[in-house]
Amino acid sequence: MSGSGPLVISTWNHGRAANAAAWEILSTGGDSLDAVEAGARAVEDDPAFTSVGFGGLPDRDGEVTLDACIMNHAGDCGAVACLREVRHPISVARKVMEETPHVMLAGKGALQFALDQGFKRENLLTEHAEKRWRARQGNEDFKPVANVEDHDTVGVLALDASGRLAGACSTSGLAWKMSGRGGDSPIAGAGLFVDGEVGVACATGVGELAMRGVSAFLMIELMRRGASPQEACEEAIQRVARKQEIEDAQLGVLALNRDGLTGAFALREGFTFATSNAVLNELEDSRHPAR
Ligand code: GLY
C-alpha cells in the first residue's frame, strides 16, 4: 500500500483501538514515539483484549506476565520481559529506554524499576482470565491455537508528519506459557525493529518463530537493500516457513518504510491489521501463502 506520513499501522482487530489512540497524536503533528506508546496503552488498558496488558491470559501457574518493547527513530530501545502487576509495560519500556543505560529489564528487577518510577501495582488477572485458566486445569496440551487471542501481540508502527518512525509492541505472551518464558516482543530485532533511515517492522503470533527468524530485523535489512515493505514481509514469512516447523502455528508481520509504504503478510489466513492516515481508516485481512 502507498501513502505518506503521518500514518499508523497496527496488528489484529485490536489495531483499530491502537490506531485511534495513535492517530489523535499523529493527526495534530505529534511525535511518532508518543503515538505508538499511546496506541499500545489503549490496548493494554482494555480487558476485552486478552493477549495484552490488563486482562491478559496467564501462564500455567496462573500469573499474568507482560513483555513489551519500544523503539524510536534514532534506534534507541527499551524493553521489559516477564513484568508482573503493572498495567502499562510499554510505558515502563519507554522509561527503561529514557532513564537507564540498559535496553531490557526483566522479572523482579523490571517490577522494582517500575515501582521506583511511580507506576501503580495492581492485580492484572481478571475474573474472565482466571475462569479460563481454571477451566483448563488438567489439560496438558499447551500448543497455541492459531488466530485466537492466545498470542496476539499488539504491534504499532508509525510515521509522523516530520518523517520520524517509531514502533511499539506489547503482549501477555502465549497463553499458558511456562513460567519465566519470554517471547519475541521484548527482543529488538525479533518482535520489533526500527531504523529511522529505512523503516519499522514488527511480528505477532508464536514468538518462538520470530525469535529464531529474527524476523523484524530481517525485514529492515531487506528494505535497506531495496525490498518494498510488502516484499520484505513476504520474504520474512517465507523464510520462517522454509526453515522452521510451523505446523498450524500463526505468525504475522507488518512493515512500514520511511516513504509511508506498508506491507503485511502471515503464515496462514486469519491475521488482520489496521491502517490509518489522513484518507484511510481500515481493517484488512493480511495476505498469506496459498496452502
Ligand atoms: N508474539 C507473542 C509471544 O509469542 O509472546
GROMACS .gro file of C-alpha atoms and ligand atoms in nm:
model
  296
    1MET     CA    1   0.000   0.000   0.000
    2SER     CA    2   0.121   0.352  -0.060
    3GLY     CA    3   0.080   0.663   0.144
    4SER     CA    4   0.288   0.927   0.310
    5GLY     CA    5   0.305   1.033   0.672
    6PRO     CA    6   0.152   1.067   0.909
    7LEU     CA    7   0.042   0.706   0.911
    8VAL     CA    8  -0.005   0.428   1.167
    9ILE     CA    9  -0.043   0.055   1.110
   10SER     CA   10  -0.120  -0.193   1.389
   11THR     CA   11  -0.171  -0.565   1.430
   12TRP     CA   12  -0.500  -0.757   1.461
   13ASN     CA   13  -0.852  -0.630   1.527
   14HIS     CA   14  -0.727  -0.451   1.836
   15GLY     CA   15  -0.520  -0.247   1.592
   16ARG     CA   16  -0.829  -0.031   1.548
   17ALA     CA   17  -0.815   0.078   1.912
   18ALA     CA   18  -0.440   0.128   1.888
   19ASN     CA   19  -0.470   0.337   1.573
   20ALA     CA   20  -0.746   0.554   1.718
   21ALA     CA   21  -0.524   0.650   2.013
   22ALA     CA   22  -0.213   0.693   1.798
   23TRP     CA   23  -0.397   0.894   1.534
   24GLU     CA   24  -0.508   1.155   1.789
   25ILE     CA   25  -0.140   1.237   1.832
   26LEU     CA   26  -0.022   1.196   1.474
   27SER     CA   27  -0.305   1.399   1.322
   28THR     CA   28  -0.214   1.703   1.531
   29GLY     CA   29   0.154   1.697   1.438
   30GLY     CA   30   0.265   1.486   1.735
   31ASP     CA   31   0.567   1.262   1.764
   32SER     CA   32   0.562   0.902   1.638
   33LEU     CA   33   0.710   0.775   1.965
   34ASP     CA   34   0.426   0.927   2.169
   35ALA     CA   35   0.179   0.790   1.915
   36VAL     CA   36   0.298   0.429   1.929
   37GLU     CA   37   0.310   0.437   2.309
   38ALA     CA   38  -0.047   0.572   2.323
   39GLY     CA   39  -0.159   0.306   2.075
   40ALA     CA   40  -0.016   0.022   2.280
   41ARG     CA   41  -0.153   0.169   2.605
   42ALA     CA   42  -0.506   0.176   2.465
   43VAL     CA   43  -0.492  -0.199   2.404
   44GLU     CA   44  -0.314  -0.271   2.735
   45ASP     CA   45  -0.598  -0.094   2.917
   46ASP     CA   46  -0.885  -0.293   2.767
   47PRO     CA   47  -0.957  -0.630   2.935
   48ALA     CA   48  -1.156  -0.736   2.629
   49PHE     CA   49  -0.816  -0.791   2.460
   50THR     CA   50  -0.695  -1.098   2.645
   51SER     CA   51  -0.347  -1.116   2.495
   52VAL     CA   52  -0.220  -0.774   2.604
   53GLY     CA   53  -0.188  -0.591   2.937
   54PHE     CA   54  -0.472  -0.586   3.191
   55GLY     CA   55  -0.691  -0.893   3.137
   56GLY     CA   56  -0.418  -1.088   2.956
   57LEU     CA   57  -0.436  -1.466   2.987
   58PRO     CA   58  -0.190  -1.603   3.245
   59ASP     CA   59   0.087  -1.861   3.233
   60ARG     CA   60   0.046  -2.220   3.350
   61ASP     CA   61   0.077  -2.111   3.712
   62GLY     CA   62  -0.199  -1.851   3.678
   63GLU     CA   63   0.038  -1.550   3.670
   64VAL     CA   64  -0.003  -1.269   3.416
   65THR     CA   65   0.341  -1.166   3.290
   66LEU     CA   66   0.391  -0.899   3.029
   67ASP     CA   67   0.650  -0.829   2.757
   68ALA     CA   68   0.692  -0.503   2.566
   69CYS     CA   69   0.939  -0.308   2.355
   70ILE     CA   70   0.955   0.044   2.216
   71MET     CA   71   1.200   0.199   1.967
   72ASN     CA   72   1.243   0.548   1.831
   73HIS     CA   73   1.365   0.694   1.503
   74ALA     CA   74   1.725   0.705   1.627
   75GLY     CA   75   1.723   0.334   1.714
   76ASP     CA   76   1.703   0.390   2.091
   77CYS     CA   77   1.525   0.100   2.250
   78GLY     CA   78   1.369  -0.002   2.580
   79ALA     CA   79   1.205  -0.330   2.676
   80VAL     CA   80   1.061  -0.525   2.965
   81ALA     CA   81   1.016  -0.901   2.991
   82CYS     CA   82   0.811  -1.105   3.237
   83LEU     CA   83   0.684  -0.793   3.411
   84ARG     CA   84   0.407  -0.860   3.665
   85GLU     CA   85   0.142  -0.635   3.819
   86VAL     CA   86   0.192  -0.325   3.606
   87ARG     CA   87  -0.076  -0.246   3.353
   88HIS     CA   88   0.135  -0.049   3.105
   89PRO     CA   89   0.453  -0.240   3.021
   90ILE     CA   90   0.502  -0.022   2.714
   91SER     CA   91   0.542   0.288   2.932
   92VAL     CA   92   0.783   0.104   3.161
   93ALA     CA   93   0.978   0.003   2.847
   94ARG     CA   94   0.993   0.369   2.745
   95LYS     CA   95   1.129   0.456   3.090
   96VAL     CA   96   1.394   0.185   3.051
   97MET     CA   97   1.492   0.350   2.723
   98GLU     CA   98   1.495   0.703   2.858
   99GLU     CA   99   1.605   0.664   3.220
  100THR     CA  100   1.853   0.375   3.227
  101PRO     CA  101   2.175   0.278   3.048
  102HIS     CA  102   2.009  -0.056   2.958
  103VAL     CA  103   1.782  -0.192   2.687
  104MET     CA  104   1.587  -0.455   2.879
  105LEU     CA  105   1.479  -0.521   3.235
  106ALA     CA  106   1.312  -0.848   3.330
  107GLY     CA  107   1.114  -1.003   3.613
  108LYS     CA  108   1.159  -0.870   3.966
  109GLY     CA  109   1.403  -0.602   3.857
  110ALA     CA  110   1.159  -0.470   3.599
  111LEU     CA  111   0.882  -0.454   3.860
  112GLN     CA  112   1.106  -0.277   4.112
  113PHE     CA  113   1.213  -0.027   3.847
  114ALA     CA  114   0.850   0.037   3.750
  115LEU     CA  115   0.751   0.096   4.112
  116ASP     CA  116   1.050   0.329   4.160
  117GLN     CA  117   0.930   0.522   3.855
  118GLY     CA  118   0.587   0.568   4.012
  119PHE     CA  119   0.386   0.302   3.828
  120LYS     CA  120   0.096   0.157   4.026
  121ARG     CA  121   0.100  -0.209   4.135
  122GLU     CA  122  -0.226  -0.390   4.061
  123ASN     CA  123  -0.374  -0.733   4.001
  124LEU     CA  124  -0.391  -0.788   3.623
  125LEU     CA  125  -0.573  -1.123   3.637
  126THR     CA  126  -0.937  -1.050   3.559
  127GLU     CA  127  -1.221  -1.280   3.662
  128HIS     CA  128  -1.264  -1.382   3.299
  129ALA     CA  129  -0.896  -1.475   3.256
  130GLU     CA  130  -0.889  -1.662   3.586
  131LYS     CA  131  -1.201  -1.855   3.489
  132ARG     CA  132  -1.041  -1.961   3.161
  133TRP     CA  133  -0.725  -2.065   3.343
  134ARG     CA  134  -0.923  -2.268   3.597
  135ALA     CA  135  -1.129  -2.431   3.322
  136ARG     CA  136  -0.820  -2.575   3.157
  137GLN     CA  137  -0.657  -2.721   3.469
  138GLY     CA  138  -0.556  -3.079   3.395
  139ASN     CA  139  -0.527  -3.008   3.022
  140GLU     CA  140  -0.165  -3.074   2.931
  141ASP     CA  141  -0.200  -2.957   2.570
  142PHE     CA  142  -0.022  -2.623   2.562
  143LYS     CA  143   0.002  -2.584   2.185
  144PRO     CA  144  -0.106  -2.233   2.083
  145VAL     CA  145  -0.417  -2.216   1.868
  146ALA     CA  146  -0.365  -2.008   1.552
  147ASN     CA  147  -0.550  -1.677   1.532
  148VAL     CA  148  -0.707  -1.685   1.876
  149GLU     CA  149  -0.613  -1.434   2.137
  150ASP     CA  150  -0.350  -1.663   2.288
  151HIS     CA  151  -0.062  -1.492   2.111
  152ASP     CA  152  -0.190  -1.169   1.963
  153THR     CA  153   0.073  -0.905   2.037
  154VAL     CA  154  -0.027  -0.552   1.958
  155GLY     CA  155   0.239  -0.405   1.729
  156VAL     CA  156   0.204  -0.034   1.645
  157LEU     CA  157   0.420   0.122   1.371
  158ALA     CA  158   0.405   0.495   1.295
  159LEU     CA  159   0.547   0.762   1.071
  160ASP     CA  160   0.481   1.118   1.187
  161ALA     CA  161   0.443   1.441   0.991
  162SER     CA  162   0.812   1.519   1.045
  163GLY     CA  163   0.916   1.188   0.888
  164ARG     CA  164   1.017   1.022   1.215
  165LEU     CA  165   0.947   0.650   1.253
  166ALA     CA  166   0.876   0.462   1.576
  167GLY     CA  167   0.742   0.127   1.685
  168ALA     CA  168   0.596  -0.037   1.994
  169CYS     CA  169   0.475  -0.384   2.080
  170SER     CA  170   0.314  -0.526   2.391
  171THR     CA  171   0.176  -0.864   2.494
  172SER     CA  172   0.095  -1.100   2.777
  173GLY     CA  173   0.270  -1.359   2.561
  174LEU     CA  174   0.149  -1.705   2.476
  175ALA     CA  175  -0.139  -1.807   2.698
  176TRP     CA  176  -0.048  -2.097   2.926
  177LYS     CA  177   0.324  -2.049   2.861
  178MET     CA  178   0.580  -2.192   3.103
  179SER     CA  179   0.660  -1.968   3.397
  180GLY     CA  180   0.950  -1.739   3.304
  181ARG     CA  181   0.902  -1.769   2.929
  182GLY     CA  182   0.989  -1.454   2.736
  183GLY     CA  183   0.867  -1.412   2.379
  184ASP     CA  184   0.974  -1.217   2.073
  185SER     CA  185   0.806  -0.893   2.174
  186PRO     CA  186   1.070  -0.760   2.415
  187ILE     CA  187   1.357  -0.861   2.187
  188ALA     CA  188   1.466  -0.589   1.949
  189GLY     CA  189   1.514  -0.748   1.610
  190ALA     CA  190   1.272  -1.035   1.674
  191GLY     CA  191   0.935  -0.876   1.760
  192LEU     CA  192   1.018  -0.517   1.667
  193PHE     CA  193   1.288  -0.316   1.494
  194VAL     CA  194   1.325   0.045   1.382
  195ASP     CA  195   1.589   0.206   1.166
  196GLY     CA  196   1.494   0.568   1.106
  197GLU     CA  197   1.671   0.569   0.770
  198VAL     CA  198   1.484   0.261   0.648
  199GLY     CA  199   1.162   0.166   0.824
  200VAL     CA  200   0.997  -0.012   1.111
  201ALA     CA  201   0.873  -0.371   1.133
  202CYS     CA  202   0.705  -0.599   1.386
  203ALA     CA  203   0.592  -0.956   1.429
  204THR     CA  204   0.300  -1.117   1.609
  205GLY     CA  205   0.196  -1.474   1.664
  206VAL     CA  206   0.403  -1.758   1.802
  207GLY     CA  207   0.704  -1.566   1.925
  208GLU     CA  208   0.949  -1.855   1.905
  209LEU     CA  209   0.918  -1.844   1.525
  210ALA     CA  210   1.008  -1.474   1.510
  211MET     CA  211   1.290  -1.517   1.762
  212ARG     CA  212   1.454  -1.793   1.560
  213GLY     CA  213   1.397  -1.600   1.238
  214VAL     CA  214   1.498  -1.257   1.381
  215SER     CA  215   1.205  -1.151   1.170
  216ALA     CA  216   1.178  -0.777   1.243
  217PHE     CA  217   1.548  -0.712   1.181
  218LEU     CA  218   1.536  -0.924   0.868
  219MET     CA  219   1.255  -0.709   0.725
  220ILE     CA  220   1.451  -0.390   0.794
  221GLU     CA  221   1.761  -0.529   0.625
  222LEU     CA  222   1.561  -0.647   0.324
  223MET     CA  223   1.410  -0.298   0.290
  224ARG     CA  224   1.755  -0.142   0.328
  225ARG     CA  225   1.861  -0.345   0.024
  226GLY     CA  226   1.569  -0.224  -0.182
  227ALA     CA  227   1.275  -0.451  -0.100
  228SER     CA  228   0.936  -0.290  -0.066
  229PRO     CA  229   0.767  -0.337   0.274
  230GLN     CA  230   0.535  -0.596   0.117
  231GLU     CA  231   0.829  -0.788  -0.034
  232ALA     CA  232   1.013  -0.774   0.299
  233CYS     CA  233   0.710  -0.912   0.486
  234GLU     CA  234   0.664  -1.193   0.235
  235GLU     CA  235   1.031  -1.295   0.248
  236ALA     CA  236   1.037  -1.290   0.631
  237ILE     CA  237   0.735  -1.520   0.645
  238GLN     CA  238   0.859  -1.748   0.367
  239ARG     CA  239   1.194  -1.775   0.546
  240VAL     CA  240   1.019  -1.894   0.864
  241ALA     CA  241   0.809  -2.138   0.664
  242ARG     CA  242   1.118  -2.278   0.486
  243LYS     CA  243   1.341  -2.312   0.790
  244GLN     CA  244   1.112  -2.397   1.080
  245GLU     CA  245   0.843  -2.641   1.179
  246ILE     CA  246   0.527  -2.433   1.154
  247GLU     CA  247   0.253  -2.697   1.173
  248ASP     CA  248  -0.061  -2.487   1.214
  249ALA     CA  249   0.107  -2.201   1.403
  250GLN     CA  250   0.041  -1.842   1.308
  251LEU     CA  251   0.299  -1.567   1.256
  252GLY     CA  252   0.202  -1.229   1.110
  253VAL     CA  253   0.432  -0.939   1.022
  254LEU     CA  254   0.391  -0.572   0.936
  255ALA     CA  255   0.640  -0.327   0.786
  256LEU     CA  256   0.636   0.046   0.715
  257ASN     CA  257   0.910   0.232   0.533
  258ARG     CA  258   1.017   0.594   0.558
  259ASP     CA  259   0.812   0.684   0.248
  260GLY     CA  260   0.493   0.565   0.416
  261LEU     CA  261   0.463   0.242   0.217
  262THR     CA  262   0.332  -0.052   0.417
  263GLY     CA  263   0.333  -0.430   0.396
  264ALA     CA  264   0.166  -0.720   0.575
  265PHE     CA  265   0.192  -1.099   0.543
  266ALA     CA  266   0.121  -1.405   0.754
  267LEU     CA  267   0.188  -1.778   0.759
  268ARG     CA  268  -0.183  -1.851   0.715
  269GLU     CA  269  -0.518  -1.681   0.687
  270GLY     CA  270  -0.671  -1.503   0.984
  271PHE     CA  271  -0.419  -1.226   1.053
  272THR     CA  272  -0.578  -0.881   1.040
  273PHE     CA  273  -0.426  -0.534   1.062
  274ALA     CA  274  -0.547  -0.176   1.080
  275THR     CA  275  -0.413   0.121   0.883
  276SER     CA  276  -0.495   0.487   0.947
  277ASN     CA  277  -0.380   0.802   0.773
  278ALA     CA  278  -0.546   1.123   0.652
  279VAL     CA  279  -0.759   0.938   0.398
  280LEU     CA  280  -0.786   0.585   0.530
  281ASN     CA  281  -0.904   0.409   0.842
  282GLU     CA  282  -0.928   0.043   0.756
  283LEU     CA  283  -0.909  -0.307   0.897
  284GLU     CA  284  -0.783  -0.559   0.641
  285ASP     CA  285  -0.706  -0.929   0.614
  286SER     CA  286  -0.341  -0.995   0.553
  287ARG     CA  287  -0.227  -1.189   0.252
  288HIS     CA  288  -0.071  -1.530   0.315
  289PRO     CA  289   0.086  -1.808   0.106
  290ALA     CA  290  -0.152  -2.049  -0.060
  291ARG     CA  291  -0.155  -2.371   0.145
  292GLY     N1  292   0.428  -1.288   1.996
  292GLY     C1  293   0.387  -1.302   2.130
  292GLY     C2  294   0.458  -1.407   2.202
  292GLY     O1  295   0.488  -1.510   2.146
  292GLY     O2  296   0.483  -1.389   2.318
   0.00000   0.00000   0.00000
